[in-house]
Short mmCIF file of N, CA and C in Angstrom, two decimals:
data_model
loop_
_atom_site.label_atom_id
_atom_site.label_comp_id
_atom_site.label_asym_id
_atom_site.label_seq_id
_atom_site.Cartn_x
_atom_site.Cartn_y
_atom_site.Cartn_z
N VAL Z 259 -4.35 98.15 16.77
CA VAL Z 259 -3.22 97.99 15.85
C VAL Z 259 -3.63 96.95 14.82
N ASN Z 260 -3.57 97.36 13.55
CA ASN Z 260 -3.96 96.47 12.46
C ASN Z 260 -2.81 95.59 11.98
N ASP Z 261 -1.58 96.02 12.18
CA ASP Z 261 -0.43 95.29 11.65
C ASP Z 261 0.41 94.76 12.82
N THR Z 262 0.60 93.43 12.89
CA THR Z 262 1.37 92.85 13.99
C THR Z 262 2.84 93.18 13.90
N SER Z 263 3.35 93.39 12.68
CA SER Z 263 4.77 93.71 12.55
C SER Z 263 5.08 95.08 13.15
N THR Z 264 4.13 96.02 13.05
CA THR Z 264 4.32 97.34 13.65
C THR Z 264 4.35 97.21 15.16
N CYS Z 265 3.46 96.38 15.69
CA CYS Z 265 3.41 96.15 17.14
C CYS Z 265 4.73 95.51 17.60
N ARG Z 266 5.21 94.55 16.83
CA ARG Z 266 6.46 93.86 17.19
C ARG Z 266 7.63 94.84 17.17
N ARG Z 267 7.69 95.71 16.18
CA ARG Z 267 8.76 96.71 16.12
C ARG Z 267 8.67 97.67 17.31
N HIS Z 268 7.44 98.04 17.67
CA HIS Z 268 7.24 98.92 18.82
C HIS Z 268 7.76 98.24 20.10
N LEU Z 269 7.42 96.94 20.29
CA LEU Z 269 7.89 96.19 21.47
C LEU Z 269 9.41 96.09 21.46
N ALA Z 270 9.98 95.81 20.29
CA ALA Z 270 11.43 95.65 20.18
C ALA Z 270 12.16 96.95 20.45
N TYR Z 271 11.50 98.05 20.22
CA TYR Z 271 12.17 99.34 20.41
C TYR Z 271 11.99 99.88 21.83
N LEU Z 272 10.78 99.75 22.41
CA LEU Z 272 10.50 100.41 23.68
C LEU Z 272 10.30 99.47 24.89
N HIS Z 273 9.90 98.22 24.68
CA HIS Z 273 9.48 97.38 25.81
C HIS Z 273 10.17 96.01 25.85
N VAL Z 274 11.41 95.92 25.45
CA VAL Z 274 12.12 94.63 25.37
C VAL Z 274 12.19 93.93 26.72
N PRO Z 275 12.68 94.57 27.81
CA PRO Z 275 12.78 93.84 29.08
C PRO Z 275 11.43 93.34 29.59
N ALA Z 276 10.40 94.17 29.49
CA ALA Z 276 9.06 93.76 29.97
C ALA Z 276 8.53 92.61 29.12
N TYR Z 277 8.73 92.68 27.79
CA TYR Z 277 8.25 91.63 26.89
C TYR Z 277 8.95 90.30 27.19
N ARG Z 278 10.26 90.33 27.37
CA ARG Z 278 11.00 89.09 27.66
C ARG Z 278 10.59 88.50 29.00
N THR Z 279 10.35 89.34 29.99
CA THR Z 279 9.87 88.87 31.29
C THR Z 279 8.51 88.19 31.14
N TRP Z 280 7.62 88.82 30.36
CA TRP Z 280 6.30 88.23 30.12
C TRP Z 280 6.43 86.89 29.39
N CYS Z 281 7.34 86.81 28.42
CA CYS Z 281 7.56 85.56 27.68
C CYS Z 281 8.01 84.44 28.61
N LYS Z 282 8.94 84.72 29.50
CA LYS Z 282 9.43 83.70 30.42
C LYS Z 282 8.34 83.26 31.37
N LYS Z 283 7.58 84.23 31.88
CA LYS Z 283 6.52 83.93 32.83
C LYS Z 283 5.44 83.06 32.21
N ASN Z 284 5.12 83.29 30.96
CA ASN Z 284 4.03 82.58 30.28
C ASN Z 284 4.51 81.46 29.37
N ASN Z 285 5.80 81.11 29.49
CA ASN Z 285 6.37 80.03 28.68
C ASN Z 285 6.09 80.26 27.19
N PHE Z 286 6.39 81.45 26.74
CA PHE Z 286 6.16 81.86 25.36
C PHE Z 286 7.49 82.15 24.69
N THR Z 287 7.62 81.72 23.45
CA THR Z 287 8.85 81.97 22.71
C THR Z 287 8.80 83.38 22.13
N SER Z 288 9.84 84.14 22.43
CA SER Z 288 9.91 85.53 21.95
C SER Z 288 10.00 85.56 20.43
N MET Z 289 9.21 86.46 19.82
CA MET Z 289 9.20 86.60 18.37
C MET Z 289 9.85 87.89 17.92
N LEU Z 290 10.60 88.52 18.81
CA LEU Z 290 11.34 89.72 18.41
C LEU Z 290 12.39 89.32 17.38
N PRO Z 291 12.59 90.14 16.34
CA PRO Z 291 13.51 89.78 15.25
C PRO Z 291 14.90 89.37 15.75
N LYS Z 292 15.43 90.07 16.74
CA LYS Z 292 16.76 89.74 17.26
C LYS Z 292 16.75 88.37 17.94
N ASP Z 293 15.70 88.07 18.71
CA ASP Z 293 15.61 86.78 19.40
C ASP Z 293 15.45 85.62 18.40
N VAL Z 294 14.66 85.83 17.35
CA VAL Z 294 14.48 84.80 16.31
C VAL Z 294 15.81 84.54 15.62
N LYS Z 295 16.52 85.62 15.29
CA LYS Z 295 17.82 85.47 14.62
C LYS Z 295 18.82 84.73 15.52
N ASP Z 296 18.84 85.06 16.84
CA ASP Z 296 19.74 84.38 17.78
C ASP Z 296 19.43 82.89 17.88
N ARG Z 297 18.13 82.54 17.92
CA ARG Z 297 17.74 81.11 17.98
C ARG Z 297 18.18 80.38 16.72
N LYS Z 298 18.02 81.00 15.56
CA LYS Z 298 18.43 80.36 14.29
C LYS Z 298 19.94 80.15 14.25
N ASN Z 299 20.68 81.15 14.70
CA ASN Z 299 22.15 81.03 14.73
C ASN Z 299 22.58 79.92 15.69
N ALA Z 300 21.95 79.85 16.85
CA ALA Z 300 22.30 78.81 17.84
C ALA Z 300 21.99 77.42 17.27
N ALA Z 301 20.86 77.29 16.58
CA ALA Z 301 20.49 76.00 15.98
C ALA Z 301 21.49 75.62 14.88
N ALA Z 302 21.91 76.59 14.08
CA ALA Z 302 22.87 76.32 13.00
C ALA Z 302 24.20 75.86 13.58
N ILE Z 303 24.65 76.51 14.66
CA ILE Z 303 25.91 76.12 15.30
C ILE Z 303 25.80 74.71 15.88
N ALA Z 304 24.67 74.42 16.53
CA ALA Z 304 24.47 73.09 17.13
C ALA Z 304 24.45 72.00 16.06
N ASN Z 305 23.84 72.29 14.92
CA ASN Z 305 23.77 71.30 13.84
C ASN Z 305 25.10 71.14 13.12
N ALA Z 306 25.93 72.18 13.15
CA ALA Z 306 27.21 72.12 12.46
C ALA Z 306 28.21 71.24 13.19
N GLU Z 307 28.07 71.09 14.52
CA GLU Z 307 29.00 70.27 15.29
C GLU Z 307 28.60 68.81 15.18
N GLN Z 308 29.60 67.95 15.15
CA GLN Z 308 29.33 66.52 15.09
C GLN Z 308 28.89 66.05 16.46
N GLY Z 309 27.87 65.26 16.50
CA GLY Z 309 27.35 64.74 17.75
C GLY Z 309 28.30 63.74 18.39
N SER Z 310 28.10 63.49 19.65
CA SER Z 310 28.94 62.56 20.39
C SER Z 310 28.07 61.57 21.13
N LEU Z 311 28.54 60.34 21.22
CA LEU Z 311 27.81 59.31 21.94
C LEU Z 311 28.28 59.15 23.38
N ASP Z 312 29.28 59.93 23.79
CA ASP Z 312 29.88 59.73 25.11
C ASP Z 312 28.86 59.76 26.24
N ASN Z 313 27.88 60.64 26.17
CA ASN Z 313 26.90 60.72 27.26
C ASN Z 313 25.91 59.57 27.23
N HIS Z 314 25.80 58.88 26.11
CA HIS Z 314 24.82 57.81 25.98
C HIS Z 314 25.41 56.42 26.23
N LEU Z 315 26.72 56.33 26.23
CA LEU Z 315 27.36 55.03 26.41
C LEU Z 315 27.59 54.76 27.88
N HIS Z 316 27.48 53.52 28.28
CA HIS Z 316 27.82 53.13 29.64
C HIS Z 316 28.47 51.75 29.59
N GLU Z 317 29.32 51.51 30.57
CA GLU Z 317 30.09 50.28 30.59
C GLU Z 317 29.23 49.14 31.11
N ILE Z 318 29.30 48.03 30.44
CA ILE Z 318 28.57 46.84 30.87
C ILE Z 318 29.45 46.05 31.80
N ASN Z 319 28.85 45.53 32.87
CA ASN Z 319 29.63 44.73 33.82
C ASN Z 319 30.27 43.56 33.09
N SER Z 320 31.49 43.25 33.48
CA SER Z 320 32.24 42.21 32.80
C SER Z 320 32.00 40.84 33.44
N THR Z 321 30.80 40.63 33.96
CA THR Z 321 30.49 39.33 34.53
C THR Z 321 30.19 38.35 33.40
N GLU Z 322 30.50 37.10 33.64
CA GLU Z 322 30.23 36.09 32.63
C GLU Z 322 28.73 35.90 32.49
N ARG Z 323 28.34 35.53 31.31
CA ARG Z 323 26.94 35.23 31.08
C ARG Z 323 26.60 33.95 31.80
N VAL Z 324 25.56 33.98 32.61
CA VAL Z 324 25.17 32.80 33.37
C VAL Z 324 24.35 31.90 32.45
N LEU Z 325 24.83 30.68 32.28
CA LEU Z 325 24.13 29.72 31.43
C LEU Z 325 22.98 29.11 32.22
N PRO Z 326 21.86 28.86 31.58
CA PRO Z 326 20.75 28.21 32.29
C PRO Z 326 21.15 26.79 32.69
N TYR Z 327 20.66 26.36 33.84
CA TYR Z 327 21.02 25.04 34.35
C TYR Z 327 20.39 23.94 33.51
N SER Z 328 21.17 22.90 33.32
CA SER Z 328 20.64 21.65 32.76
C SER Z 328 21.49 20.52 33.34
N ASP Z 329 20.87 19.37 33.51
CA ASP Z 329 21.60 18.22 34.06
C ASP Z 329 22.79 17.85 33.18
N LYS Z 330 22.60 17.93 31.87
CA LYS Z 330 23.68 17.58 30.95
C LYS Z 330 24.87 18.54 31.12
N LEU Z 331 24.58 19.84 31.20
CA LEU Z 331 25.63 20.83 31.37
C LEU Z 331 26.37 20.64 32.69
N PHE Z 332 25.62 20.32 33.76
CA PHE Z 332 26.26 20.08 35.06
C PHE Z 332 27.16 18.85 35.02
N ARG Z 333 26.68 17.77 34.40
CA ARG Z 333 27.51 16.56 34.28
C ARG Z 333 28.79 16.85 33.52
N GLU Z 334 28.68 17.58 32.42
CA GLU Z 334 29.86 17.92 31.63
C GLU Z 334 30.85 18.74 32.45
N ALA Z 335 30.35 19.71 33.21
CA ALA Z 335 31.23 20.55 34.03
C ALA Z 335 31.89 19.73 35.13
N ALA Z 336 31.14 18.82 35.76
CA ALA Z 336 31.70 17.98 36.82
C ALA Z 336 32.78 17.05 36.27
N ILE Z 337 32.54 16.45 35.12
CA ILE Z 337 33.52 15.55 34.51
C ILE Z 337 34.76 16.33 34.08
N GLU Z 338 34.56 17.50 33.52
CA GLU Z 338 35.70 18.33 33.12
C GLU Z 338 36.53 18.71 34.35
N TRP Z 339 35.87 19.06 35.46
CA TRP Z 339 36.58 19.40 36.70
C TRP Z 339 37.37 18.19 37.21
N LEU Z 340 36.73 17.02 37.22
CA LEU Z 340 37.42 15.80 37.68
C LEU Z 340 38.67 15.54 36.85
N ALA Z 341 38.52 15.61 35.53
CA ALA Z 341 39.64 15.27 34.64
C ALA Z 341 40.74 16.33 34.68
N SER Z 342 40.38 17.59 34.68
CA SER Z 342 41.40 18.64 34.59
C SER Z 342 42.15 18.85 35.90
N THR Z 343 41.57 18.43 37.03
CA THR Z 343 42.27 18.61 38.32
C THR Z 343 42.75 17.28 38.90
N ASN Z 344 42.66 16.22 38.10
CA ASN Z 344 43.11 14.88 38.53
C ASN Z 344 42.44 14.43 39.83
N GLN Z 345 41.15 14.72 39.96
CA GLN Z 345 40.40 14.29 41.14
C GLN Z 345 39.97 12.84 40.95
N PRO Z 346 39.87 12.09 42.03
CA PRO Z 346 39.33 10.74 41.89
C PRO Z 346 37.83 10.82 41.58
N ILE Z 347 37.32 9.83 40.91
CA ILE Z 347 35.90 9.83 40.54
C ILE Z 347 35.01 9.89 41.78
N GLN Z 348 35.48 9.35 42.90
CA GLN Z 348 34.70 9.35 44.13
C GLN Z 348 34.52 10.76 44.71
N ALA Z 349 35.24 11.74 44.21
CA ALA Z 349 35.14 13.11 44.74
C ALA Z 349 33.71 13.65 44.61
N VAL Z 350 33.00 13.25 43.55
CA VAL Z 350 31.63 13.74 43.39
C VAL Z 350 30.67 13.11 44.39
N ASP Z 351 31.07 12.01 45.04
CA ASP Z 351 30.23 11.39 46.05
C ASP Z 351 30.52 11.92 47.45
N HIS Z 352 31.57 12.71 47.59
CA HIS Z 352 31.96 13.20 48.91
C HIS Z 352 30.91 14.17 49.46
N PRO Z 353 30.57 14.05 50.73
CA PRO Z 353 29.55 14.94 51.33
C PRO Z 353 29.91 16.43 51.23
N SER Z 354 31.19 16.76 51.33
CA SER Z 354 31.60 18.17 51.23
C SER Z 354 31.32 18.72 49.83
N PHE Z 355 31.56 17.91 48.82
CA PHE Z 355 31.29 18.33 47.45
C PHE Z 355 29.80 18.54 47.25
N LYS Z 356 29.00 17.60 47.75
CA LYS Z 356 27.54 17.73 47.63
C LYS Z 356 27.03 18.96 48.38
N LYS Z 357 27.60 19.22 49.56
CA LYS Z 357 27.21 20.40 50.34
C LYS Z 357 27.52 21.68 49.55
N MET Z 358 28.72 21.73 48.95
CA MET Z 358 29.12 22.90 48.17
C MET Z 358 28.18 23.11 46.99
N ILE Z 359 27.82 22.06 46.30
CA ILE Z 359 26.93 22.16 45.14
C ILE Z 359 25.53 22.59 45.59
N ASN Z 360 25.04 22.06 46.71
CA ASN Z 360 23.72 22.45 47.21
C ASN Z 360 23.68 23.93 47.58
N ILE Z 361 24.74 24.43 48.19
CA ILE Z 361 24.80 25.85 48.54
C ILE Z 361 24.83 26.70 47.27
N ALA Z 362 25.66 26.31 46.31
CA ALA Z 362 25.78 27.07 45.07
C ALA Z 362 24.48 27.04 44.27
N SER Z 363 23.70 25.98 44.39
CA SER Z 363 22.46 25.88 43.61
C SER Z 363 21.42 26.89 44.06
N ARG Z 364 21.56 27.43 45.26
CA ARG Z 364 20.60 28.42 45.76
C ARG Z 364 20.93 29.84 45.29
N ALA Z 365 22.08 30.01 44.67
CA ALA Z 365 22.48 31.34 44.20
C ALA Z 365 21.57 31.77 43.05
N THR Z 366 21.19 33.03 43.06
CA THR Z 366 20.30 33.52 42.01
C THR Z 366 21.05 34.31 40.94
N MET Z 367 22.23 34.80 41.25
CA MET Z 367 22.99 35.63 40.29
C MET Z 367 24.36 35.02 39.99
N GLY Z 368 24.47 33.72 40.00
CA GLY Z 368 25.76 33.09 39.76
C GLY Z 368 26.54 32.97 41.05
N VAL Z 369 27.70 32.35 40.98
CA VAL Z 369 28.53 32.09 42.16
C VAL Z 369 29.90 32.70 41.93
N ILE Z 370 30.44 33.36 42.95
CA ILE Z 370 31.80 33.88 42.88
C ILE Z 370 32.71 32.86 43.55
N VAL Z 371 33.55 32.23 42.78
CA VAL Z 371 34.47 31.23 43.30
C VAL Z 371 35.71 31.96 43.81
N PRO Z 372 36.09 31.71 45.09
CA PRO Z 372 37.26 32.41 45.63
C PRO Z 372 38.54 31.98 44.91
N ASN Z 373 39.46 32.93 44.79
CA ASN Z 373 40.72 32.61 44.13
C ASN Z 373 41.66 31.89 45.10
N ARG Z 374 42.84 31.54 44.63
CA ARG Z 374 43.81 30.77 45.40
C ARG Z 374 44.20 31.49 46.70
N LYS Z 375 44.46 32.80 46.61
CA LYS Z 375 44.91 33.57 47.78
C LYS Z 375 43.81 33.63 48.86
N THR Z 376 42.58 33.90 48.42
CA THR Z 376 41.46 33.97 49.36
C THR Z 376 41.23 32.61 50.01
N THR Z 377 41.30 31.55 49.22
CA THR Z 377 41.08 30.21 49.75
C THR Z 377 42.15 29.87 50.78
N ARG Z 378 43.39 30.22 50.50
CA ARG Z 378 44.50 29.95 51.43
C ARG Z 378 44.25 30.67 52.75
N CYS Z 379 43.88 31.95 52.68
CA CYS Z 379 43.61 32.72 53.91
C CYS Z 379 42.46 32.12 54.70
N GLU Z 380 41.41 31.70 54.02
CA GLU Z 380 40.26 31.09 54.70
C GLU Z 380 40.66 29.78 55.38
N ILE Z 381 41.47 28.96 54.70
CA ILE Z 381 41.92 27.70 55.30
C ILE Z 381 42.74 27.97 56.55
N LEU Z 382 43.65 28.94 56.49
CA LEU Z 382 44.47 29.27 57.66
C LEU Z 382 43.61 29.79 58.81
N THR Z 383 42.62 30.61 58.50
CA THR Z 383 41.73 31.13 59.53
C THR Z 383 40.93 30.01 60.18
N MET Z 384 40.40 29.10 59.36
CA MET Z 384 39.65 27.96 59.91
C MET Z 384 40.55 27.07 60.76
N PHE Z 385 41.79 26.88 60.32
CA PHE Z 385 42.75 26.07 61.08
C PHE Z 385 43.01 26.70 62.45
N LYS Z 386 43.24 28.01 62.47
CA LYS Z 386 43.50 28.70 63.74
C LYS Z 386 42.30 28.62 64.67
N GLN Z 387 41.11 28.73 64.12
CA GLN Z 387 39.90 28.62 64.95
C GLN Z 387 39.77 27.22 65.54
N GLN Z 388 40.04 26.21 64.73
CA GLN Z 388 39.97 24.83 65.22
C GLN Z 388 41.03 24.58 66.31
N MET Z 389 42.21 25.12 66.11
CA MET Z 389 43.27 24.95 67.11
C MET Z 389 42.89 25.63 68.42
N THR Z 390 42.27 26.79 68.34
CA THR Z 390 41.83 27.49 69.55
C THR Z 390 40.76 26.68 70.27
N LYS Z 391 39.80 26.14 69.55
CA LYS Z 391 38.76 25.30 70.15
C LYS Z 391 39.37 24.05 70.77
N LEU Z 392 40.33 23.43 70.07
CA LEU Z 392 40.99 22.23 70.58
C LEU Z 392 41.77 22.55 71.84
N ARG Z 393 42.47 23.67 71.86
CA ARG Z 393 43.24 24.08 73.04
C ARG Z 393 42.30 24.29 74.23
N GLU Z 394 41.16 24.95 74.00
CA GLU Z 394 40.19 25.17 75.08
C GLU Z 394 39.66 23.84 75.59
N ARG Z 395 39.36 22.95 74.70
CA ARG Z 395 38.81 21.65 75.11
C ARG Z 395 39.87 20.84 75.88
N LEU Z 396 41.12 20.85 75.39
CA LEU Z 396 42.17 20.11 76.08
C LEU Z 396 42.45 20.71 77.45
N ASN Z 397 42.40 22.02 77.59
CA ASN Z 397 42.59 22.65 78.89
C ASN Z 397 41.49 22.24 79.85
N VAL Z 398 40.26 22.17 79.37
CA VAL Z 398 39.14 21.75 80.22
C VAL Z 398 39.33 20.30 80.63
N CYS Z 399 39.71 19.44 79.68
CA CYS Z 399 39.92 18.02 79.98
C CYS Z 399 41.09 17.85 80.96
N PHE Z 400 42.13 18.66 80.76
CA PHE Z 400 43.29 18.55 81.65
C PHE Z 400 42.91 18.94 83.07
N VAL Z 401 42.10 19.97 83.22
CA VAL Z 401 41.65 20.38 84.55
C VAL Z 401 40.81 19.27 85.16
N HIS Z 402 39.92 18.67 84.38
CA HIS Z 402 39.11 17.57 84.90
C HIS Z 402 39.99 16.38 85.27
N TRP Z 403 41.03 16.14 84.51
CA TRP Z 403 41.91 15.02 84.77
C TRP Z 403 42.65 15.23 86.11
N LEU Z 404 43.04 16.48 86.36
CA LEU Z 404 43.72 16.77 87.63
C LEU Z 404 42.78 16.53 88.81
N ASN Z 405 41.49 16.71 88.57
CA ASN Z 405 40.51 16.46 89.62
C ASN Z 405 40.09 14.98 89.64
N ILE Z 406 40.79 14.19 88.90
CA ILE Z 406 40.57 12.76 88.78
C ILE Z 406 39.17 12.47 88.23
N SER Z 407 38.87 13.12 87.16
CA SER Z 407 37.65 12.78 86.45
C SER Z 407 38.01 12.54 84.99
N VAL Z 408 37.18 11.84 84.32
CA VAL Z 408 37.46 11.44 82.93
C VAL Z 408 36.72 12.40 81.98
N CYS Z 409 37.40 12.72 80.87
CA CYS Z 409 36.78 13.60 79.87
C CYS Z 409 35.60 12.93 79.23
#
């Protein structure tokens, strides 16, 4: 065959299913006039519609930006905490405060400070645990006392 257009017309008329199967198998784009026209129409329709960013957008976590540590920034935060909560200046020397700061300093992704409700529940739970331990200890001491021994 000297003319490729004649061959293409022959394929389009007599061998369309076999040609399309061969195209899919060999990852070849069909050059039949109808297939070319369909691809052009599909491209024109796709270009005519306005694009959307919905698939490309994602929500960023609403966590606060963690500021890099500096002694000056820590001092300012500690002083602001003391003043705004009416804490005595000695509060920064308290061992519990130092323990809390040492624990928080090991955090790598910031610290989540519990809210009022969570803190209240934790305090009540710790109180109940301490009362249970105290009750157990007093019961043991009371039993020893009945046996005339000293706690």
